[in-house]
Structures are given as C-alpha cells and as structure tokens.
Amino acid sequence: MTDSIKSHRTDILIVGLGPVGAALACILGQYNISTVVVEKDSDIFQQPRAIALDNEALRILQMIGLEDNELKKVIIPEVQMHCPYSGNFGRANAFGSTDGHPNLITFYQPDLETTLRDKLKHFKSVKVMLNTTLESFDQSDLHVSASLTNSDSSSLHITCKYLIGADGAKSFVRKCAGLDFSGKTHKERWLIVDAFATNNNFRHVEFLCDPHRPVAHLAAPKGRQRWEFMLHPHEKESEMMKDQSISTLLRPWGDADKFKIERKAVYHFHSRVADAFSSGRVFLVGDAAHVTPPFVGQGLVSGLRDVANLGWKLAWVCSGKLPNQTLNSYSVERQPHVKAMISLARLMGRIVMPKNKSSSILIHGLVRIIRLIPVLKKQIDELEIKPSNRIKNGLFVKSSKRNPLCGGHQIAQGYVKLQNGEISLSDCVFDYKFSLIGFDIDPSIYLQEHERKILSTYDVNFYCIRPLGYQALDCEQLPTNSGIDIEDITGSLLNQHNRNRIALIRPDGFIIDSTTSKGLGRLVERFETLLNTINTYQWNVHSDDT
Ligand SMILES: Cc1cc2nc3c(=O)[nH]c(=O)nc-3n(C[C@H](O)[C@H](O)[C@H](O)COP(=O)(O)OP(=O)(O)OC[C@H]3O[C@@H](n4cnc5c(N)ncnc54)[C@H](O)[C@@H]3O)c2cc1C
C-alpha cells in the first residue's frame, strides 16, 4: 500500500470504460487528443445487457475504426409480434441495409467492449487506468480538477480541460454536477437469460406479448439465444434465477434441460433523462445521461450517438479550432432525440406487456387495424416509426424542409470509387472532418480566395460526387478538378434532387448548410455567422437560399 499522490494533466478525462466511454476514447484517440480514461473495475462487466444494434450504431462503430469482421453479428431479417388472443398481429421488416450497414443485428456486448479496449492500446494520446475510481471533482472557468483513488488506496489528481461522465446509470459525475435524472423506474422486473439452445435454426427476433408472461426472444451470435421474461410480483428473484425455474420457462423452445445457460440477471427497467447533458466543463454520455427500457434496443445505440456528436466537438475545441461554446450544442442536439427514443420504447413496452386479456385484445387489435391502413402499416412494418436521427436545433443552418440537403439531417452513406480505383464507404473518404461536397459539381472552382481561406481555418476538404461511370469518360473532356472526384457506385448519395448542389458537412456527417454554385459565397458567410453566434447560445442561423 502506498499513500503517494500522483498528478496528471490531460485535455479530456473520461470516467468509466463501459462501451460508451471506450467508444469516445477511440474517437478522441483518432483525433490525437490527449485523453485519460479511468475505470473503477478491473474487468469488463459480464452481465447480460445490450444485444441489438441498428445501422446507425454500426455506422458510428465504423467511425471508431471497427472493421466489419471485428464484431461477430447475426443479421436479423424481421421482428415478429405474437399474442395468444390476436395471433401474429405485427411484423417489422428489418431485412436489408441502410447507409452501408444492416438495419438490425444482434451481438455479444463483452466482445464489443474487448474489441474497443484493444483498439485503445494503439492510440498514443489515450491512457487507460483500470482499478481507478473518481472520488470528487471541482471545476473552474479554466479546468476541472479530479481526485481519484487506485485499488491499492493510492491517490491521484488529474487536471483536465473537460471531464466526461461515462460512468453508467448511477453516475457519480451526474450527481456531483448537480444534474437531475428525471423520469421513472418501472415496477416490472425482467429475468434476462442468455443460453446456448439446441433449436439452432432460430434466426429472428420475436415478442410474445402474452399478459401471462411477456417474453422477448432473440437469436444471437455463436449459437446463443437471448430470452427476456417478465416476472410477476409474487415471483421471488432467488427462485426464478435457479436453473430449474429457467428450464421450465424455456421449455416451449425445445428440450430446455439440454440448453446451456450462460448468463442470467434480473433488472428493473428505467426511463430517465438527465435535465441537461452538461454543466460547465462536465459532460454526460451514455447511461449516465439517459436510460431506456430495452424494448427497441436503443440504450447503447443512443450512447454511441452521444459520442459521435460530442467527440469531434471536443477534438476541434481542444485543438483551438473552435471556441469552447461549441460544446453547448451537444445537449441541445442530443436530448430531444433521446427523449423521442425513450417514448418509442415505452410505447413498445405497452404492446409487449398488456396488463390482462382485455387490454391485450384491445391493444393488439388496434395494431392489427393500424396495419390495414397502408401509410400506417409502413410506419410499423418498415420501422419508419423509429425517430429519425435529425437535429432540430444546434450547430447547422436552418433551411426549408424541401431542401434535398437540409441542414441538421445526416448525409447518406454509400460505397464510392476513388480516382485510384479503390472502393470505400463514403464516410471514410470524408475522413470525419469538415467537408464541402459538390453533387456532380466541383465546389472548389466556385470559391473566391478569401472564402477558401475561411474554410481552411476549419480544415475543410473538398469533394465532388460523380455518377457511376464518370471516370470512364474520356479524361481529356473532363473539367480540371481541384477537389477529389469520387464515383457513387451504389447510387446512395447522388440523385436528381441534389444534383448540382453543394453541401457543407460536419465531421459527424450532419449537414450544416447547402446551396447551388451561385450561393456558395453566402454559404461561407452563413458558416462564419453560425460559428460567431455560438457565443450567444442561439442556434438560429437561417438560410436565405432558395
Ligand atoms: C437487459 C438489458 C438489455 C439491453 N439491451 C440493449 C440493446 O439491445 N441495445 C442497446 O443499444 N442497448 C441495450 N441495453 C442498454 C446498454 O446495455 C447500455 O446502454 C450500455 O451498456 C451503457 O453503456 P455505458 O458505457 O454508458 O455504461 P456502463 O456500461 O454502465 O459503463 C459505466 C462504467 O463506469 C464505471 N464507473 C462508474 N463509476 C465510476 C467511478 N466513480 N470511477 C471510475 N469508473 C466508474 C463502471 O464500472 C462501468 O464500467 C440493454 C440494457 C439492459 C439492462
């Protein structure tokens, strides 16, 4: 045991090395920002938790540098809803992919966390300290000072520019920052079981919305299956956790005595959101900022959206390229979307857990009726009911919703061919930096010298998306191009509506503003106004572009 006190200085201190803290550390490592991550435990948390991720989460994991083959996954083609009284009353089609990734997959959370921790070893700017607990912190206008202890009881002081609470639902950082965690803890308890089953041809997700025993059942990688059983108030946790009780619950799915139970846990679910995701120089991400019932598999996904939003802002602010008020846009941009996702999860909870036979007949009958109306059927069957990842207020220029490249929307992603013949996903080409992208038009030739200078302050790169086959044209006939031409080989980016427009994109892929070649000078002016008004906390720059 030692009582020596060590001191460190860093730009960013992340408290908590769960999946969200690890993901943020990877992003900061990629931008070479000096970062310390502290984690009170020595090992990855092994209880059954996240199992499903959507295409948006996979796109963020791509940003983090996760290769497709680095995470074992099962691609889920559909989600089925059954009930003893209404039969198969609902079905959502998850088949196919969006923005280069499958719409829905299942995975094994400890595998993901191991992969992220391995990635962190390669970043020189990131230091991970396990067995290290945050005990207290103080913030001033200039920095945050944190006091920590190691498992050998030695003390540690870390001074940082920004402290990030990625310390889970019971967040100590949130409490110390004085941020309330409004919402509710749901009274129902759920028994979660991961098991290796013998019925290996199960490939999808099903919800058995039986008031007597609501169950969620999911196929998972490496022969695993996940069951989530709602427990009744009279059922004792200690009894229900016994393998024998679990085998009884699993019997409808085969010879349950032969199933190998891997993990089990009982949870209450919560719907809670921090009143703000930041306070001064302290920021919350992941479960520290919000918790949701898992019925639409969005807890971790929301945490990943947090770090995709906050990561680049921290990087640009720490390198002095943007003022620290930029970070005020984080809470403004993320909180409404998180709340919308929780509302959807609660709605789904009502469908999955009808109180009794009558409410089951009523609720599931209503779903059946809704699915008779084509526009509403599409909302459910094609998962269009899921809130789209659009920013309503924040660091972008507001424009008409008819604008095909509307500020606050995320740019689509697809496979593109580079001039050297290499094929890549487009986000990787844009390299998670500011980009000025012309859609079948070279933006760079329309810029005046002073406008170029302004854009170069923020490291804006220029690109030109061309239709498939453009490079096959006779090179002599092609206009000279000072940006980078890329061919849209999957037709995901370029279309008849956005052709000849130019869009300014943030490092996280969200559109700041767009215009035609004639309006490019005004776009650069609006970008400057937007960044200058960050100090006034207003997110209200409007486009005059038609
Ligand atoms: C049953 C269940 C099913 C779920 N299913 C899904 C799903 O299908 N899809 C989905 O997207 N999400 C799902 N979730 C949610 C998902 O698991 C969580 O959102 C996610 O794990 C949260 O990650 P995190 O990094 O924010 O927090 P955590 O994983 O809780 O990590 C926080 C870390 O901070 C550390 N820490 C805490 N305090 C301190 C301190 N003072 N000092 C240092 N370290 C500290 C902790 O030890 C911990 O390692 C599910 C959750 C449950 C319970």
PDB file of N, CA, C and O and ligand atoms in Angstrom, residues 15-21 38-41 48-53 109 132-134 166-168 172 192 226 228 267 269 285-288 294 297-301, ligand 1:
ATOM      1  N   VAL A  15     -14.574   9.322 -17.343  1.00  0.00           N
ATOM      2  CA  VAL A  15     -14.798   8.469 -16.169  1.00  0.00           C
ATOM      3  C   VAL A  15     -15.716   7.329 -16.592  1.00  0.00           C
ATOM      4  O   VAL A  15     -16.875   7.549 -16.926  1.00  0.00           O
ATOM      5  N   GLY A  16     -15.175   6.106 -16.616  1.00  0.00           N
ATOM      6  CA  GLY A  16     -15.972   4.935 -16.990  1.00  0.00           C
ATOM      7  C   GLY A  16     -15.529   4.367 -18.323  1.00  0.00           C
ATOM      8  O   GLY A  16     -15.549   5.070 -19.338  1.00  0.00           O
ATOM      9  N   LEU A  17     -15.099   3.100 -18.298  1.00  0.00           N
ATOM     10  CA  LEU A  17     -14.680   2.426 -19.535  1.00  0.00           C
ATOM     11  C   LEU A  17     -15.695   1.343 -19.900  1.00  0.00           C
ATOM     12  O   LEU A  17     -15.371   0.202 -20.153  1.00  0.00           O
ATOM     13  N   GLY A  18     -16.985   1.717 -19.870  1.00  0.00           N
ATOM     14  CA  GLY A  18     -18.016   0.857 -20.462  1.00  0.00           C
ATOM     15  C   GLY A  18     -17.917   1.048 -21.973  1.00  0.00           C
ATOM     16  O   GLY A  18     -16.992   1.704 -22.470  1.00  0.00           O
ATOM     17  N   PRO A  19     -18.882   0.520 -22.724  1.00  0.00           N
ATOM     18  CA  PRO A  19     -18.791   0.645 -24.186  1.00  0.00           C
ATOM     19  C   PRO A  19     -18.812   2.095 -24.658  1.00  0.00           C
ATOM     20  O   PRO A  19     -18.158   2.442 -25.648  1.00  0.00           O
ATOM     21  N   VAL A  20     -19.543   2.955 -23.944  1.00  0.00           N
ATOM     22  CA  VAL A  20     -19.682   4.344 -24.404  1.00  0.00           C
ATOM     23  C   VAL A  20     -18.399   5.134 -24.118  1.00  0.00           C
ATOM     24  O   VAL A  20     -17.889   5.846 -24.993  1.00  0.00           O
ATOM     25  N   GLY A  21     -17.843   4.974 -22.914  1.00  0.00           N
ATOM     26  CA  GLY A  21     -16.583   5.643 -22.591  1.00  0.00           C
ATOM     27  C   GLY A  21     -15.474   5.170 -23.520  1.00  0.00           C
ATOM     28  O   GLY A  21     -14.660   5.966 -24.012  1.00  0.00           O
ATOM     29  N   VAL A  38     -10.516   6.579 -16.879  1.00  0.00           N
ATOM     30  CA  VAL A  38     -10.390   5.838 -15.617  1.00  0.00           C
ATOM     31  C   VAL A  38     -11.588   4.913 -15.449  1.00  0.00           C
ATOM     32  O   VAL A  38     -12.709   5.260 -15.808  1.00  0.00           O
ATOM     33  N   GLU A  39     -11.327   3.730 -14.922  1.00  0.00           N
ATOM     34  CA  GLU A  39     -12.383   2.724 -14.735  1.00  0.00           C
ATOM     35  C   GLU A  39     -12.176   2.080 -13.372  1.00  0.00           C
ATOM     36  O   GLU A  39     -11.077   1.620 -13.068  1.00  0.00           O
ATOM     37  N   LYS A  40     -13.240   2.048 -12.577  1.00  0.00           N
ATOM     38  CA  LYS A  40     -13.070   1.554 -11.205  1.00  0.00           C
ATOM     39  C   LYS A  40     -12.862   0.035 -11.153  1.00  0.00           C
ATOM     40  O   LYS A  40     -12.225  -0.469 -10.248  1.00  0.00           O
ATOM     41  N   ASP A  41     -13.382  -0.688 -12.139  1.00  0.00           N
ATOM     42  CA  ASP A  41     -13.248  -2.155 -12.114  1.00  0.00           C
ATOM     43  C   ASP A  41     -12.029  -2.597 -12.925  1.00  0.00           C
ATOM     44  O   ASP A  41     -11.514  -1.846 -13.753  1.00  0.00           O
ATOM     45  N   PRO A  48     -25.706  -9.974 -18.657  1.00  0.00           N
ATOM     46  CA  PRO A  48     -26.358  -9.791 -19.972  1.00  0.00           C
ATOM     47  C   PRO A  48     -26.987  -8.402 -20.077  1.00  0.00           C
ATOM     48  O   PRO A  48     -27.820  -8.041 -19.247  1.00  0.00           O
ATOM     49  N   ARG A  49     -26.552  -7.643 -21.042  1.00  0.00           N
ATOM     50  CA  ARG A  49     -27.166  -6.320 -21.284  1.00  0.00           C
ATOM     51  C   ARG A  49     -27.416  -6.168 -22.782  1.00  0.00           C
ATOM     52  O   ARG A  49     -28.125  -6.971 -23.351  1.00  0.00           O
ATOM     53  N   ALA A  50     -26.775  -5.181 -23.447  1.00  0.00           N
ATOM     54  CA  ALA A  50     -27.158  -4.898 -24.842  1.00  0.00           C
ATOM     55  C   ALA A  50     -26.940  -6.112 -25.738  1.00  0.00           C
ATOM     56  O   ALA A  50     -25.949  -6.833 -25.611  1.00  0.00           O
ATOM     57  N   ILE A  51     -27.883  -6.314 -26.648  1.00  0.00           N
ATOM     58  CA  ILE A  51     -27.787  -7.430 -27.593  1.00  0.00           C
ATOM     59  C   ILE A  51     -28.055  -6.977 -29.029  1.00  0.00           C
ATOM     60  O   ILE A  51     -27.548  -7.577 -29.971  1.00  0.00           O
ATOM     61  N   ALA A  52     -28.843  -5.899 -29.208  1.00  0.00           N
ATOM     62  CA  ALA A  52     -29.203  -5.470 -30.569  1.00  0.00           C
ATOM     63  C   ALA A  52     -28.608  -4.105 -30.888  1.00  0.00           C
ATOM     64  O   ALA A  52     -28.507  -3.243 -30.014  1.00  0.00           O
ATOM     65  N   LEU A  53     -28.178  -3.941 -32.127  1.00  0.00           N
ATOM     66  CA  LEU A  53     -27.695  -2.644 -32.610  1.00  0.00           C
ATOM     67  C   LEU A  53     -28.316  -2.390 -33.976  1.00  0.00           C
ATOM     68  O   LEU A  53     -28.565  -3.330 -34.730  1.00  0.00           O
ATOM     69  N   GLN A 109     -22.201  -8.202 -26.114  1.00  0.00           N
ATOM     70  CA  GLN A 109     -21.619  -6.944 -25.623  1.00  0.00           C
ATOM     71  C   GLN A 109     -20.174  -7.084 -25.124  1.00  0.00           C
ATOM     72  O   GLN A 109     -19.338  -6.238 -25.442  1.00  0.00           O
ATOM     73  N   THR A 132      -9.297   2.357 -11.004  1.00  0.00           N
ATOM     74  CA  THR A 132      -9.137   3.753 -10.579  1.00  0.00           C
ATOM     75  C   THR A 132     -10.520   4.396 -10.484  1.00  0.00           C
ATOM     76  O   THR A 132     -11.268   4.396 -11.467  1.00  0.00           O
ATOM     77  N   THR A 133     -10.835   4.910  -9.301  1.00  0.00           N
ATOM     78  CA  THR A 133     -12.192   5.421  -9.048  1.00  0.00           C
ATOM     79  C   THR A 133     -12.173   6.930  -8.872  1.00  0.00           C
ATOM     80  O   THR A 133     -11.339   7.459  -8.124  1.00  0.00           O
ATOM     81  N   LEU A 134     -13.095   7.600  -9.540  1.00  0.00           N
ATOM     82  CA  LEU A 134     -13.246   9.046  -9.324  1.00  0.00           C
ATOM     83  C   LEU A 134     -13.907   9.241  -7.966  1.00  0.00           C
ATOM     84  O   LEU A 134     -14.963   8.657  -7.693  1.00  0.00           O
ATOM     85  N   ALA A 166     -18.941   9.000 -18.193  1.00  0.00           N
ATOM     86  CA  ALA A 166     -19.432   7.843 -18.965  1.00  0.00           C
ATOM     87  C   ALA A 166     -19.583   6.721 -17.952  1.00  0.00           C
ATOM     88  O   ALA A 166     -19.249   5.572 -18.213  1.00  0.00           O
ATOM     89  N   ASP A 167     -20.049   7.109 -16.748  1.00  0.00           N
ATOM     90  CA  ASP A 167     -19.990   6.201 -15.603  1.00  0.00           C
ATOM     91  C   ASP A 167     -21.321   5.527 -15.296  1.00  0.00           C
ATOM     92  O   ASP A 167     -21.588   5.172 -14.152  1.00  0.00           O
ATOM     93  N   GLY A 168     -22.141   5.343 -16.333  1.00  0.00           N
ATOM     94  CA  GLY A 168     -23.306   4.482 -16.198  1.00  0.00           C
ATOM     95  C   GLY A 168     -24.489   5.137 -15.492  1.00  0.00           C
ATOM     96  O   GLY A 168     -24.448   6.296 -15.071  1.00  0.00           O
ATOM     97  N   PHE A 172     -21.920   8.929 -10.747  1.00  0.00           N
ATOM     98  CA  PHE A 172     -21.422   9.783  -9.668  1.00  0.00           C
ATOM     99  C   PHE A 172     -21.149  11.185 -10.232  1.00  0.00           C
ATOM    100  O   PHE A 172     -21.402  12.201  -9.579  1.00  0.00           O
ATOM    101  N   ILE A 192     -33.419 -11.883 -17.421  1.00  0.00           N
ATOM    102  CA  ILE A 192     -32.708 -11.948 -18.706  1.00  0.00           C
ATOM    103  C   ILE A 192     -31.850 -13.218 -18.704  1.00  0.00           C
ATOM    104  O   ILE A 192     -31.070 -13.441 -17.767  1.00  0.00           O
ATOM    105  N   ARG A 226     -31.127 -15.180 -26.668  1.00  0.00           N
ATOM    106  CA  ARG A 226     -31.476 -14.344 -25.510  1.00  0.00           C
ATOM    107  C   ARG A 226     -32.978 -14.456 -25.251  1.00  0.00           C
ATOM    108  O   ARG A 226     -33.777 -14.345 -26.176  1.00  0.00           O
ATOM    109  N   GLU A 228     -35.906 -12.783 -22.591  1.00  0.00           N
ATOM    110  CA  GLU A 228     -36.204 -11.808 -21.538  1.00  0.00           C
ATOM    111  C   GLU A 228     -37.632 -12.087 -21.072  1.00  0.00           C
ATOM    112  O   GLU A 228     -38.575 -11.975 -21.861  1.00  0.00           O
ATOM    113  N   TYR A 267     -33.553  -7.463 -13.805  1.00  0.00           N
ATOM    114  CA  TYR A 267     -33.469  -5.997 -13.859  1.00  0.00           C
ATOM    115  C   TYR A 267     -34.844  -5.361 -13.698  1.00  0.00           C
ATOM    116  O   TYR A 267     -35.852  -5.933 -14.130  1.00  0.00           O
ATOM    117  N   PHE A 269     -36.434  -1.961 -15.372  1.00  0.00           N
ATOM    118  CA  PHE A 269     -36.066  -1.028 -16.439  1.00  0.00           C
ATOM    119  C   PHE A 269     -36.405   0.395 -16.004  1.00  0.00           C
ATOM    120  O   PHE A 269     -37.265   0.604 -15.136  1.00  0.00           O
ATOM    121  N   VAL A 285     -22.353  11.204 -21.026  1.00  0.00           N
ATOM    122  CA  VAL A 285     -22.643  10.403 -22.229  1.00  0.00           C
ATOM    123  C   VAL A 285     -23.168   9.029 -21.801  1.00  0.00           C
ATOM    124  O   VAL A 285     -22.872   8.553 -20.703  1.00  0.00           O
ATOM    125  N   GLY A 286     -23.937   8.398 -22.686  1.00  0.00           N
ATOM    126  CA  GLY A 286     -24.418   7.035 -22.439  1.00  0.00           C
ATOM    127  C   GLY A 286     -25.407   6.978 -21.289  1.00  0.00           C
ATOM    128  O   GLY A 286     -26.167   7.926 -21.041  1.00  0.00           O
ATOM    129  N   ASP A 287     -25.376   5.851 -20.552  1.00  0.00           N
ATOM    130  CA  ASP A 287     -26.351   5.645 -19.475  1.00  0.00           C
ATOM    131  C   ASP A 287     -26.248   6.710 -18.386  1.00  0.00           C
ATOM    132  O   ASP A 287     -27.200   6.904 -17.629  1.00  0.00           O
ATOM    133  N   ALA A 288     -25.137   7.391 -18.282  1.00  0.00           N
ATOM    134  CA  ALA A 288     -25.022   8.474 -17.298  1.00  0.00           C
ATOM    135  C   ALA A 288     -25.994   9.600 -17.652  1.00  0.00           C
ATOM    136  O   ALA A 288     -26.480  10.317 -16.777  1.00  0.00           O
ATOM    137  N   PRO A 294     -35.347  -1.627 -22.716  1.00  0.00           N
ATOM    138  CA  PRO A 294     -34.633  -2.089 -23.926  1.00  0.00           C
ATOM    139  C   PRO A 294     -35.531  -2.605 -25.048  1.00  0.00           C
ATOM    140  O   PRO A 294     -35.037  -3.265 -25.953  1.00  0.00           O
ATOM    141  N   GLY A 297     -34.190  -1.717 -28.250  1.00  0.00           N
ATOM    142  CA  GLY A 297     -32.739  -1.901 -28.345  1.00  0.00           C
ATOM    143  C   GLY A 297     -31.986  -0.614 -28.642  1.00  0.00           C
ATOM    144  O   GLY A 297     -31.170  -0.571 -29.566  1.00  0.00           O
ATOM    145  N   GLN A 298     -32.240   0.434 -27.856  1.00  0.00           N
ATOM    146  CA  GLN A 298     -31.647   1.726 -28.208  1.00  0.00           C
ATOM    147  C   GLN A 298     -30.810   2.363 -27.099  1.00  0.00           C
ATOM    148  O   GLN A 298     -30.348   3.493 -27.255  1.00  0.00           O
ATOM    149  N   GLY A 299     -30.573   1.666 -25.971  1.00  0.00           N
ATOM    150  CA  GLY A 299     -29.806   2.275 -24.875  1.00  0.00           C
ATOM    151  C   GLY A 299     -28.374   2.571 -25.287  1.00  0.00           C
ATOM    152  O   GLY A 299     -27.918   3.719 -25.271  1.00  0.00           O
ATOM    153  N   LEU A 300     -27.668   1.536 -25.686  1.00  0.00           N
ATOM    154  CA  LEU A 300     -26.278   1.709 -26.112  1.00  0.00           C
ATOM    155  C   LEU A 300     -26.208   2.509 -27.410  1.00  0.00           C
ATOM    156  O   LEU A 300     -25.318   3.345 -27.597  1.00  0.00           O
ATOM    157  N   VAL A 301     -27.181   2.262 -28.296  1.00  0.00           N
ATOM    158  CA  VAL A 301     -27.183   2.987 -29.579  1.00  0.00           C
ATOM    159  C   VAL A 301     -27.235   4.494 -29.310  1.00  0.00           C
ATOM    160  O   VAL A 301     -26.500   5.277 -29.925  1.00  0.00           O
TER     161      VAL A 301
HETATM  162  C1  LIG B   1     -31.339  -6.202 -20.129  1.00  0.00           C
HETATM  163  C2  LIG B   1     -30.752  -5.103 -20.954  1.00  0.00           C
HETATM  164  C3  LIG B   1     -30.819  -5.193 -22.333  1.00  0.00           C
HETATM  165  C4  LIG B   1     -30.299  -4.183 -23.121  1.00  0.00           C
HETATM  166  N1  LIG B   1     -30.382  -4.298 -24.479  1.00  0.00           N
HETATM  167  C5  LIG B   1     -29.892  -3.319 -25.256  1.00  0.00           C
HETATM  168  C6  LIG B   1     -29.902  -3.459 -26.666  1.00  0.00           C
HETATM  169  O1  LIG B   1     -30.334  -4.472 -27.201  1.00  0.00           O
HETATM  170  N2  LIG B   1     -29.391  -2.446 -27.415  1.00  0.00           N
HETATM  171  C7  LIG B   1     -28.870  -1.317 -26.857  1.00  0.00           C
HETATM  172  O2  LIG B   1     -28.440  -0.420 -27.597  1.00  0.00           O
HETATM  173  N3  LIG B   1     -28.807  -1.179 -25.512  1.00  0.00           N
HETATM  174  C8  LIG B   1     -29.296  -2.143 -24.704  1.00  0.00           C
HETATM  175  N4  LIG B   1     -29.183  -2.035 -23.340  1.00  0.00           N
HETATM  176  C9  LIG B   1     -28.534  -0.851 -22.757  1.00  0.00           C
HETATM  177  C10 LIG B   1     -26.994  -0.949 -22.760  1.00  0.00           C
HETATM  178  O3  LIG B   1     -26.568  -2.148 -22.188  1.00  0.00           O
HETATM  179  C11 LIG B   1     -26.427   0.239 -22.005  1.00  0.00           C
HETATM  180  O4  LIG B   1     -26.995   1.418 -22.545  1.00  0.00           O
HETATM  181  C12 LIG B   1     -24.906   0.329 -22.132  1.00  0.00           C
HETATM  182  O5  LIG B   1     -24.287  -0.839 -21.678  1.00  0.00           O
HETATM  183  C13 LIG B   1     -24.413   1.534 -21.316  1.00  0.00           C
HETATM  184  O6  LIG B   1     -23.053   1.706 -21.512  1.00  0.00           O
HETATM  185  P1  LIG B   1     -22.273   2.865 -20.732  1.00  0.00           P
HETATM  186  O7  LIG B   1     -20.857   2.772 -21.196  1.00  0.00           O
HETATM  187  O8  LIG B   1     -22.988   4.154 -20.865  1.00  0.00           O
HETATM  188  O9  LIG B   1     -22.390   2.488 -19.196  1.00  0.00           O
HETATM  189  P2  LIG B   1     -21.784   1.228 -18.416  1.00  0.00           P
HETATM  190  O10 LIG B   1     -21.613   0.061 -19.313  1.00  0.00           O
HETATM  191  O11 LIG B   1     -22.634   1.062 -17.210  1.00  0.00           O
HETATM  192  O12 LIG B   1     -20.322   1.695 -18.002  1.00  0.00           O
HETATM  193  C14 LIG B   1     -20.071   2.591 -16.958  1.00  0.00           C
HETATM  194  C15 LIG B   1     -18.681   2.302 -16.417  1.00  0.00           C
HETATM  195  O13 LIG B   1     -18.314   3.330 -15.492  1.00  0.00           O
HETATM  196  C16 LIG B   1     -17.598   2.737 -14.418  1.00  0.00           C
HETATM  197  N5  LIG B   1     -17.686   3.659 -13.265  1.00  0.00           N
HETATM  198  C17 LIG B   1     -18.798   4.005 -12.567  1.00  0.00           C
HETATM  199  N6  LIG B   1     -18.489   4.895 -11.596  1.00  0.00           N
HETATM  200  C18 LIG B   1     -17.152   5.122 -11.679  1.00  0.00           C
HETATM  201  C19 LIG B   1     -16.241   5.952 -10.940  1.00  0.00           C
HETATM  202  N7  LIG B   1     -16.649   6.741  -9.929  1.00  0.00           N
HETATM  203  N8  LIG B   1     -14.937   5.931 -11.289  1.00  0.00           N
HETATM  204  C20 LIG B   1     -14.498   5.150 -12.319  1.00  0.00           C
HETATM  205  N9  LIG B   1     -15.326   4.350 -13.043  1.00  0.00           N
HETATM  206  C21 LIG B   1     -16.630   4.341 -12.739  1.00  0.00           C
HETATM  207  C22 LIG B   1     -18.321   1.407 -14.208  1.00  0.00           C
HETATM  208  O14 LIG B   1     -17.520   0.477 -13.527  1.00  0.00           O
HETATM  209  C23 LIG B   1     -18.625   0.985 -15.650  1.00  0.00           C
HETATM  210  O15 LIG B   1     -17.607   0.182 -16.192  1.00  0.00           O
HETATM  211  C24 LIG B   1     -29.701  -3.049 -22.521  1.00  0.00           C
HETATM  212  C25 LIG B   1     -29.615  -2.959 -21.133  1.00  0.00           C
HETATM  213  C26 LIG B   1     -30.130  -3.978 -20.354  1.00  0.00           C
HETATM  214  C27 LIG B   1     -30.026  -3.878 -18.862  1.00  0.00           C
END
